[in-house]
GROMACS .gro file of C-alpha atoms in nm:
model
  253
    1MET     CA    1  10.717   8.872  14.750
    2SER     CA    2  11.007   9.029  14.560
    3ARG     CA    3  11.050   9.402  14.608
    4THR     CA    4  11.251   9.435  14.286
    5ASN     CA    5  11.068   9.512  13.963
    6VAL     CA    6  11.212   9.486  13.612
    7TYR     CA    7  11.117   9.748  13.355
    8THR     CA    8  11.177   9.819  12.988
    9ALA     CA    9  11.272  10.183  13.018
   10LEU     CA   10  11.424  10.501  12.879
   11ILE     CA   11  11.609  10.754  13.095
   12LEU     CA   12  11.443  11.092  13.041
   13ARG     CA   13  11.616  11.296  13.310
   14ASN     CA   14  11.907  11.260  13.552
   15ARG     CA   15  11.956  11.512  13.832
   16PRO     CA   16  12.180  11.531  14.142
   17ALA     CA   17  12.016  11.421  14.468
   18GLY     CA   18  12.241  11.497  14.762
   19GLU     CA   19  12.618  11.493  14.761
   20SER     CA   20  12.683  11.166  14.579
   21ASN     CA   21  12.349  11.034  14.450
   22ASN     CA   22  12.128  11.105  14.151
   23GLU     CA   23  11.754  11.093  14.086
   24VAL     CA   24  11.651  10.957  13.748
   25THR     CA   25  11.313  10.990  13.578
   26LEU     CA   26  11.223  10.709  13.341
   27LEU     CA   27  10.953  10.630  13.090
   28THR     CA   28  10.867  10.262  13.130
   29GLU     CA   29  10.653  10.031  12.921
   30GLU     CA   30  10.496   9.880  13.231
   31GLU     CA   31  10.412  10.176  13.457
   32GLY     CA   32  10.471  10.494  13.261
   33ILE     CA   33  10.672  10.768  13.433
   34ILE     CA   34  10.861  10.656  13.745
   35LYS     CA   35  11.149  10.795  13.951
   36ALA     CA   36  11.434  10.618  14.124
   37THR     CA   37  11.752  10.701  14.313
   38VAL     CA   38  12.092  10.598  14.181
   39PHE     CA   39  12.340  10.560  14.465
   40GLY     CA   40  12.713  10.600  14.421
   41GLY     CA   41  12.981  10.859  14.359
   42PRO     CA   42  13.110  11.004  14.031
   43LYS     CA   43  13.311  10.689  13.955
   44SER     CA   44  13.008  10.459  13.988
   45LYS     CA   45  12.958  10.245  13.677
   46LEU     CA   46  12.582  10.232  13.732
   47ARG     CA   47  12.564  10.609  13.762
   48ALA     CA   48  12.751  10.643  13.431
   49HIS     CA   49  12.502  10.407  13.265
   50CYS     CA   50  12.208  10.627  13.366
   51ALA     CA   51  12.274  10.907  13.119
   52PRO     CA   52  11.967  11.065  12.957
   53PHE     CA   53  11.833  10.877  12.651
   54ASN     CA   54  12.001  10.546  12.735
   55SER     CA   55  11.747  10.266  12.722
   56GLY     CA   56  11.721   9.900  12.812
   57GLN     CA   57  11.612   9.696  13.114
   58VAL     CA   58  11.628   9.840  13.465
   59TRP     CA   59  11.591   9.677  13.803
   60ILE     CA   60  11.430   9.893  14.070
   61TYR     CA   61  11.409   9.797  14.435
   62ARG     CA   62  11.110   9.944  14.616
   63ASP     CA   63  11.092   9.994  14.992
   64LYS     CA   64  10.733  10.097  15.060
   65SER     CA   65  10.806  10.187  15.421
   66LYS     CA   66  11.057  10.449  15.305
   67GLU     CA   67  10.865  10.547  14.992
   68TYR     CA   68  11.155  10.537  14.751
   69GLY     CA   69  11.277  10.334  14.458
   70LYS     CA   70  11.642  10.238  14.420
   71LEU     CA   71  11.778  10.168  14.073
   72SER     CA   72  11.993   9.865  14.147
   73ASP     CA   73  12.094   9.755  13.795
   74PHE     CA   74  12.066   9.873  13.435
   75ASP     CA   75  12.126   9.660  13.128
   76VAL     CA   76  12.179   9.933  12.868
   77ARG     CA   77  12.077   9.814  12.521
   78PHE     CA   78  12.105  10.149  12.338
   79TRP     CA   79  12.345  10.428  12.435
   80ARG     CA   80  12.281  10.687  12.157
   81PRO     CA   81  12.606  10.889  12.186
   82GLY     CA   82  12.523  11.067  11.857
   83LEU     CA   83  12.258  11.275  12.034
   84ARG     CA   84  12.537  11.465  12.210
   85GLU     CA   85  12.744  11.526  11.897
   86MET     CA   86  12.531  11.805  11.746
   87TYR     CA   87  12.352  12.097  11.909
   88GLU     CA   88  12.028  12.045  11.714
   89ARG     CA   89  12.012  11.677  11.808
   90THR     CA   90  12.065  11.755  12.176
   91MET     CA   91  11.799  12.027  12.176
   92ALA     CA   92  11.547  11.814  11.988
   93ALA     CA   93  11.601  11.519  12.223
   94GLY     CA   94  11.556  11.747  12.523
   95ALA     CA   95  11.231  11.881  12.376
   96LEU     CA   96  11.098  11.527  12.332
   97ALA     CA   97  11.177  11.442  12.693
   98GLU     CA   98  11.018  11.761  12.828
   99THR     CA   99  10.703  11.700  12.623
  100ILE     CA  100  10.666  11.348  12.761
  101LEU     CA  101  10.725  11.460  13.119
  102ALA     CA  102  10.481  11.751  13.088
  103SER     CA  103  10.209  11.521  12.954
  104HIS     CA  104  10.268  11.249  13.216
  105GLY     CA  105  10.399  10.988  12.976
  106GLY     CA  106  10.101  10.992  12.741
  107GLY     CA  107   9.835  10.879  12.985
  108GLY     CA  108   9.801  10.502  12.985
  109GLU     CA  109   9.949  10.440  12.639
  110TRP     CA  110  10.294  10.373  12.783
  111GLY     CA  111  10.400  10.104  12.537
  112SER     CA  112  10.304  10.316  12.237
  113ALA     CA  113  10.465  10.624  12.393
  114LEU     CA  114  10.792  10.439  12.455
  115LYS     CA  115  10.799  10.295  12.103
  116LEU     CA  116  10.734  10.638  11.952
  117ILE     CA  117  11.016  10.817  12.135
  118LEU     CA  118  11.266  10.533  12.092
  119ASP     CA  119  11.203  10.530  11.718
  120THR     CA  120  11.244  10.908  11.705
  121LEU     CA  121  11.564  10.908  11.913
  122ASP     CA  122  11.719  10.633  11.701
  123THR     CA  123  11.655  10.838  11.386
  124LEU     CA  124  11.761  11.164  11.552
  125GLU     CA  125  12.099  11.019  11.648
  126SER     CA  126  12.228  11.047  11.290
  127ALA     CA  127  12.002  11.328  11.162
  128ASN     CA  128  12.134  11.644  10.998
  129GLU     CA  129  12.034  11.992  11.119
  130GLU     CA  130  11.731  12.025  10.889
  131LEU     CA  131  11.595  11.679  10.969
  132CYS     CA  132  11.622  11.744  11.344
  133GLY     CA  133  11.357  12.015  11.314
  134ARG     CA  134  11.125  11.795  11.110
  135LEU     CA  135  11.168  11.508  11.356
  136LEU     CA  136  11.055  11.733  11.642
  137VAL     CA  137  10.747  11.845  11.448
  138HIS     CA  138  10.673  11.485  11.346
  139PHE     CA  139  10.703  11.363  11.705
  140LEU     CA  140  10.473  11.636  11.838
  141TRP     CA  141  10.218  11.560  11.565
  142ARG     CA  142  10.218  11.189  11.644
  143TRP     CA  143  10.218  11.265  12.017
  144ALA     CA  144   9.901  11.469  11.964
  145GLY     CA  145   9.753  11.160  11.796
  146LEU     CA  146   9.854  10.945  12.094
  147LEU     CA  147   9.683  11.190  12.329
  148GLY     CA  148   9.371  11.191  12.111
  149ILE     CA  149   9.392  11.563  12.029
  150GLN     CA  150   9.524  11.553  11.672
  151PRO     CA  151   9.292  11.769  11.455
  152HIS     CA  152   9.171  11.656  11.112
  153VAL     CA  153   9.361  11.836  10.837
  154ASP     CA  154   9.163  11.727  10.531
  155CYS     CA  155   8.837  11.914  10.581
  156CYS     CA  156   8.672  12.199  10.770
  157ALA     CA  157   8.557  12.096  11.117
  158ALA     CA  158   8.269  12.345  11.103
  159CYS     CA  159   8.103  12.280  10.766
  160GLY     CA  160   8.258  11.941  10.689
  161LYS     CA  161   8.366  12.040  10.339
  162GLU     CA  162   8.699  11.925  10.200
  163SER     CA  163   8.924  12.217  10.120
  164GLY     CA  164   9.199  12.257   9.865
  165GLY     CA  165   9.289  12.596  10.006
  166ILE     CA  166   9.398  12.737  10.338
  167LEU     CA  167   9.251  12.610  10.664
  168VAL     CA  168   9.277  12.802  10.990
  169PHE     CA  169   9.341  12.629  11.324
  170ASN     CA  170   9.127  12.795  11.590
  171VAL     CA  171   9.324  12.757  11.913
  172HIS     CA  172   9.015  12.797  12.132
  173GLU     CA  173   8.808  12.539  11.944
  174GLY     CA  174   9.105  12.308  11.879
  175ALA     CA  175   8.996  12.249  11.520
  176LEU     CA  176   9.072  12.351  11.162
  177VAL     CA  177   8.814  12.556  10.974
  178CYS     CA  178   8.794  12.690  10.620
  179ALA     CA  179   8.831  13.058  10.534
  180ALA     CA  180   8.454  13.112  10.511
  181CYS     CA  181   8.386  12.956  10.852
  182ALA     CA  182   8.681  13.142  11.001
  183ALA     CA  183   8.536  13.470  10.874
  184GLU     CA  184   8.199  13.385  11.027
  185ALA     CA  185   8.364  13.294  11.356
  186SER     CA  186   8.541  13.630  11.371
  187LEU     CA  187   8.200  13.801  11.350
  188ASP     CA  188   8.035  13.568  11.603
  189LYS     CA  189   8.107  13.689  11.956
  190ALA     CA  190   8.012  13.345  12.092
  191VAL     CA  191   8.310  13.190  11.911
  192LYS     CA  192   8.649  13.303  12.034
  193THR     CA  193   8.920  13.384  11.786
  194SER     CA  194   9.283  13.463  11.860
  195LYS     CA  195   9.586  13.623  11.704
  196ASN     CA  196   9.752  13.288  11.772
  197ASP     CA  197   9.524  13.105  11.528
  198VAL     CA  198   9.739  12.921  11.271
  199LYS     CA  199   9.691  12.925  10.893
  200LEU     CA  200   9.786  12.608  10.706
  201ASN     CA  201   9.846  12.594  10.333
  202PRO     CA  202   9.753  12.278  10.133
  203GLY     CA  203  10.117  12.163  10.109
  204CYS     CA  204  10.159  12.172  10.485
  205ARG     CA  205   9.835  11.981  10.537
  206ARG     CA  206   9.936  11.715  10.284
  207TRP     CA  207  10.265  11.666  10.470
  208LEU     CA  208  10.090  11.629  10.804
  209SER     CA  209   9.840  11.386  10.657
  210ALA     CA  210  10.117  11.177  10.498
  211VAL     CA  211  10.332  11.145  10.812
  212GLY     CA  212  10.056  11.100  11.070
  213GLU     CA  213  10.122  10.727  11.110
  214LEU     CA  214  10.474  10.720  10.967
  215ASP     CA  215  10.772  10.581  11.160
  216ALA     CA  216  11.044  10.840  11.214
  217SER     CA  217  11.298  10.631  11.021
  218PHE     CA  218  11.108  10.706  10.698
  219LEU     CA  219  11.068  11.079  10.756
  220HIS     CA  220  11.371  11.172  10.542
  221ARG     CA  221  11.161  11.082  10.237
  222TYR     CA  222  10.905  11.354  10.316
  223SER     CA  223  11.058  11.699  10.275
  224MET     CA  224  10.876  12.033  10.286
  225ASP     CA  225  10.948  12.398  10.221
  226ASN     CA  226  11.031  12.647  10.495
  227LYS     CA  227  10.686  12.808  10.494
  228SER     CA  228  10.512  12.473  10.539
  229PHE     CA  229  10.758  12.377  10.812
  230SER     CA  230  10.688  12.699  11.004
  231GLU     CA  231  10.313  12.642  10.974
  232ALA     CA  232  10.338  12.278  11.080
  233LYS     CA  233  10.550  12.364  11.384
  234ALA     CA  234  10.313  12.644  11.483
  235LEU     CA  235  10.020  12.403  11.459
  236VAL     CA  236  10.168  12.115  11.659
  237CYS     CA  237  10.293  12.353  11.928
  238ALA     CA  238   9.948  12.514  11.951
  239VAL     CA  239   9.777  12.175  11.976
  240ILE     CA  240  10.006  12.042  12.250
  241THR     CA  241   9.999  12.377  12.432
  242GLY     CA  242   9.622  12.354  12.446
  243ALA     CA  243   9.646  12.012  12.612
  244LEU     CA  244   9.920  12.107  12.860
  245GLY     CA  245   9.794  12.454  12.942
  246LYS     CA  246  10.141  12.596  12.876
  247ARG     CA  247  10.396  12.626  12.600
  248LEU     CA  248  10.728  12.454  12.657
  249ALA     CA  249  11.035  12.672  12.602
  250SER     CA  250  11.229  12.364  12.485
  251TRP     CA  251  11.033  12.363  12.156
  252ASP     CA  252  11.191  12.691  12.049
  253TRP     CA  253  11.551  12.654  11.930
   0.00000   0.00000   0.00000
């Protein structure tokens, strides 16, 4: 039986491991998050290929007796040098990687997770400063959908009524409620409220509803004002924070 496996993969992280080797963390379509060692010094061609956000096919040799995987070859299909040409692109790409690592690759939806981040990175590579921020929010919103924690934005989760006004995201309940239900919740000691609850105006909710299933390459067609952007980012960060149990510092730049 062959000990070498072939994966469709994206490099998420590359860190030194010893004097001349590196450890890479990859998101693969076949097995989700895996790690492997890249052997070789600074002049190694393979080591140079394993830069973060390069993607393609990788060959990993596994020695079960030594409990390690060795990345023996990498056919890079996409290099994405544009991600390193602008601060906002670099920071956004790093935030995507940290989110995926913190949520263990999206559970078992590895193929969908890989498609989502590859599409986002490809769009991010040529994005301007303003679009970089929207791409991060869009990714986190769709990532919440992949994890099954994306709240409904069209109606109140408590009374079920559609609302044309402001809805409030209750961070403890993980749901959006209308102003009336939010007021009742603040008086009900059995329902926890928080200063971190997020208010969403109708424009913000329409944007989130419109881009919920949208590929990142089409996001430039869906602009929004600064207030709506701030609300949308606060919401997606609160939703993902609730799932992870912590807020990632990489979201804030």
